[in-house]
PDB file of C-alpha atoms in Angstrom:
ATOM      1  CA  UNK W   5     164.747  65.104 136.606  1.00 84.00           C
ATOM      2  CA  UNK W   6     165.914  67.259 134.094  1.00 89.00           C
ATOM      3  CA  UNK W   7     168.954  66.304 131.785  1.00 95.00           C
ATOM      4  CA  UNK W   8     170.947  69.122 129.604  1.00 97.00           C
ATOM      5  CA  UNK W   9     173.164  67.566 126.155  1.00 96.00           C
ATOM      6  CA  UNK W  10     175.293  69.878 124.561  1.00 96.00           C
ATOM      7  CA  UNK W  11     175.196  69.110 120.901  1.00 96.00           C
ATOM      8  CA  UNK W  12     178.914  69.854 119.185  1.00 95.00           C
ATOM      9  CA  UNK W  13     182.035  69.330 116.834  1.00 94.00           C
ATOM     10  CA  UNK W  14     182.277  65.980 119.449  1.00 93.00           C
ATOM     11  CA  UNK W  15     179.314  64.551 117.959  1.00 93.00           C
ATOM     12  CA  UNK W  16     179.794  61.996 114.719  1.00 94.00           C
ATOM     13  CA  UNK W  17     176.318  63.828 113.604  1.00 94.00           C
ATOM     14  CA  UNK W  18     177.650  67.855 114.042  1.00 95.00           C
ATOM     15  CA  UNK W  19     178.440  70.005 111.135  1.00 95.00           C
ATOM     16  CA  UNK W  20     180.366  73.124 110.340  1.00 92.00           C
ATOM     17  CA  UNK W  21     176.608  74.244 108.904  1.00 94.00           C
ATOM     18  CA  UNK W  22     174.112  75.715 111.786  1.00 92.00           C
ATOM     19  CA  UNK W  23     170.747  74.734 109.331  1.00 94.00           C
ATOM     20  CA  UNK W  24     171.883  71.156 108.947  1.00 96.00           C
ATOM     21  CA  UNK W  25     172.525  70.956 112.716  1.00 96.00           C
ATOM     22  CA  UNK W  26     168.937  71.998 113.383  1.00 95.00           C
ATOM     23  CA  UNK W  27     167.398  69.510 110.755  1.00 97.00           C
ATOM     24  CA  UNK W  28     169.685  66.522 112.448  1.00 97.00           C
ATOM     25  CA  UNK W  29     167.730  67.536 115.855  1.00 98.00           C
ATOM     26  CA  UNK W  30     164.681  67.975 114.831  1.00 97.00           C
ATOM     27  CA  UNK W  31     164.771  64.277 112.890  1.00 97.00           C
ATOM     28  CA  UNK W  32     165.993  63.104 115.842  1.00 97.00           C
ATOM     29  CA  UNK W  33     163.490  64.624 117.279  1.00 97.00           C
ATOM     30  CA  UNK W  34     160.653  63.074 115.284  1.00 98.00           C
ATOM     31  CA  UNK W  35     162.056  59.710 115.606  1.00 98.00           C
ATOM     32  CA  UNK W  36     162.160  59.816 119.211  1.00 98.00           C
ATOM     33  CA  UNK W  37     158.656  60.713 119.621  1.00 97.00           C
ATOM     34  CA  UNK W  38     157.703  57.969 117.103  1.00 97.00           C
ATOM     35  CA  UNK W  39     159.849  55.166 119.605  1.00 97.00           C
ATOM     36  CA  UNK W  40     157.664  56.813 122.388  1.00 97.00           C
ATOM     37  CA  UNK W  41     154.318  56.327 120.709  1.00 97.00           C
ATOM     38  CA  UNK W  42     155.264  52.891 119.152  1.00 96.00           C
ATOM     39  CA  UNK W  43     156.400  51.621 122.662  1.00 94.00           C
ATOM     40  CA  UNK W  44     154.745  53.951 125.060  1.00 94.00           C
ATOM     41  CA  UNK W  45     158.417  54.705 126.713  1.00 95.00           C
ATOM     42  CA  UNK W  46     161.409  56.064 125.913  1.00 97.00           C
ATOM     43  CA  UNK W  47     165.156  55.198 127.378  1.00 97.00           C
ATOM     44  CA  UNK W  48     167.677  57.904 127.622  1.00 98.00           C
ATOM     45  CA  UNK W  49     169.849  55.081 126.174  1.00 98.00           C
ATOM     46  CA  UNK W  50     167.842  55.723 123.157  1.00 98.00           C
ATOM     47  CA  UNK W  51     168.308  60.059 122.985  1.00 97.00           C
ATOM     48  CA  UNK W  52     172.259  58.953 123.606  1.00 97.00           C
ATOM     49  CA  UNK W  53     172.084  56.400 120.646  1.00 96.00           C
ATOM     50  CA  UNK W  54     170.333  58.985 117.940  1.00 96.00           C
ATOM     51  CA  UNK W  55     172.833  62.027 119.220  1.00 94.00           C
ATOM     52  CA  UNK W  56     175.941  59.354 119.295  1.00 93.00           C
ATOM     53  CA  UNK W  57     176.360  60.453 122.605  1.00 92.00           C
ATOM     54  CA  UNK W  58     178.088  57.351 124.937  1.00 93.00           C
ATOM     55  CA  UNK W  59     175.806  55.396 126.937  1.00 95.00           C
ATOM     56  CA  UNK W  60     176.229  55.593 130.775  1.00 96.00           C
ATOM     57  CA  UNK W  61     174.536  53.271 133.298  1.00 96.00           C
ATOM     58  CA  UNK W  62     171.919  55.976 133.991  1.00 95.00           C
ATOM     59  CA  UNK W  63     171.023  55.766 130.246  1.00 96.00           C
ATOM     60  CA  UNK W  64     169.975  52.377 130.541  1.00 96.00           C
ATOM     61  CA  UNK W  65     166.758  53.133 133.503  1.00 96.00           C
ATOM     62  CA  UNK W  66     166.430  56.323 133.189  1.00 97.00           C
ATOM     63  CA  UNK W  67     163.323  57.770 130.797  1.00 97.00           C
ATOM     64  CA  UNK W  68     159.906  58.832 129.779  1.00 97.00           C
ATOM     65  CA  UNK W  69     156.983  57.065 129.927  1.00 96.00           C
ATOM     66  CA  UNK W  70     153.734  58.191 127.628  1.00 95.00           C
ATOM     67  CA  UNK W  71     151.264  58.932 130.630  1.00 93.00           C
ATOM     68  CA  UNK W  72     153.194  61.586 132.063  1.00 93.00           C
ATOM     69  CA  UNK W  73     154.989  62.746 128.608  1.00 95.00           C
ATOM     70  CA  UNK W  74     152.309  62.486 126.102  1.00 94.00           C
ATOM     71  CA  UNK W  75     155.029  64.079 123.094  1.00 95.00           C
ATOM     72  CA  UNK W  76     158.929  63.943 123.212  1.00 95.00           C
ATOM     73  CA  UNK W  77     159.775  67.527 122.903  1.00 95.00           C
ATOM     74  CA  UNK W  78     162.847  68.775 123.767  1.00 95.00           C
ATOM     75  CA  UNK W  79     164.120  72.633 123.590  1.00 96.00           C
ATOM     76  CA  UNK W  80     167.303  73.800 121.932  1.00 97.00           C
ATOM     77  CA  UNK W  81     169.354  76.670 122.478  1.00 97.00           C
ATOM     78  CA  UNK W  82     172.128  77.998 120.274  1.00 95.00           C
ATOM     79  CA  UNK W  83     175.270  78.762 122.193  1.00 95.00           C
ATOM     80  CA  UNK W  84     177.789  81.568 120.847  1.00 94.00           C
ATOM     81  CA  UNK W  85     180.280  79.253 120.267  1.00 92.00           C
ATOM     82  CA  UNK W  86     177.599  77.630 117.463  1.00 92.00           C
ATOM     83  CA  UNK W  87     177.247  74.532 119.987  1.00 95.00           C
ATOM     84  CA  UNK W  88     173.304  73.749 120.950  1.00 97.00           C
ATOM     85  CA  UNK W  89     172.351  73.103 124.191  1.00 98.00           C
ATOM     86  CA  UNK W  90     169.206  70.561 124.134  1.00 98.00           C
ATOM     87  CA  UNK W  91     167.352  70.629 126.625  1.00 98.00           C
ATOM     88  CA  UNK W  92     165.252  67.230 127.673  1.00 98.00           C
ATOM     89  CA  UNK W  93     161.697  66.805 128.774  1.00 96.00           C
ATOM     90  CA  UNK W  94     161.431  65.653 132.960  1.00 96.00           C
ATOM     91  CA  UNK W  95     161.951  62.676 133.348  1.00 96.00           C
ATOM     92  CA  UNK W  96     161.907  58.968 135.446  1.00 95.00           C
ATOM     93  CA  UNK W  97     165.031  58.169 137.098  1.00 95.00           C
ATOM     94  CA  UNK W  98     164.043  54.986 136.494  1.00 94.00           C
ATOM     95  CA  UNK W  99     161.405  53.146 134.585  1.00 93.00           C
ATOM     96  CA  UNK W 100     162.571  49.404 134.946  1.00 90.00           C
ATOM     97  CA  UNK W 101     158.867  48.876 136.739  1.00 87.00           C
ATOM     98  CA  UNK W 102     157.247  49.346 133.252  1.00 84.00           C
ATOM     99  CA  UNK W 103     159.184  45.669 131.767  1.00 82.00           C
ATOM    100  CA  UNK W 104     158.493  42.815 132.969  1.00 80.00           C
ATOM    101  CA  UNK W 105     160.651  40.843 135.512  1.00 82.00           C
ATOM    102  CA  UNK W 106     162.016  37.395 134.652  1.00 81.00           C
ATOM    103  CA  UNK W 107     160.240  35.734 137.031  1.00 77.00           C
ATOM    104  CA  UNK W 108     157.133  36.775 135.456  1.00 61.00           C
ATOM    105  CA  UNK W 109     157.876  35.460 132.204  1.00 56.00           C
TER     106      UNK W 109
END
């Protein structure tokens, strides 16, 4: 499943200035990829929480998980309005079967 975030003025983390829009991604960027190496998955929870996006319930199962996205990469694309569009890597619907249940604690 593919999920599209458009990055704008409604954002806490948008400027006025187009460069320091890109270098806000791109660090978000890198820090996403380091939560995915560190802990070998990635929420969409956690994408929401470094754009300051609200979370939704989907947010909180849906992700990546390392084996099938080795590198967090997403793609941007500057609208005409000066709005990006980010564009996320596939992902799970739902990844809950990587934690362990309760009863197996």
């Amino acid at each position: 499943m593919k999920k599209t975030i458009i990055f704008d003025e409604r954002s806490p983390r948008w400027e006025n200035n187009g460069l320091i829009n890109g270098l806000t991604l791109a660090n978000c960027e890198y820090w996403l990829n380091d939560m995915l190496q560190t802990n070998r998955c990635l929420l969409l929870r956690d994408v929401y929480e470094q754009l300051c996006i609200p979370i939704t319930r989907e947010s909180l199962v849906a992700g990546w998980v390392i084996s099938s996205v080795p590198h967090f990469e997403f793609e941007c694309h500057l609208k005409p309005n000066g709005a990006i569009e980010i564009i996320l890597p596939e992902m799970e619907s739902d990844i809950r079967y990587l934690f362990p249940s309760e009863q197996e604690s």
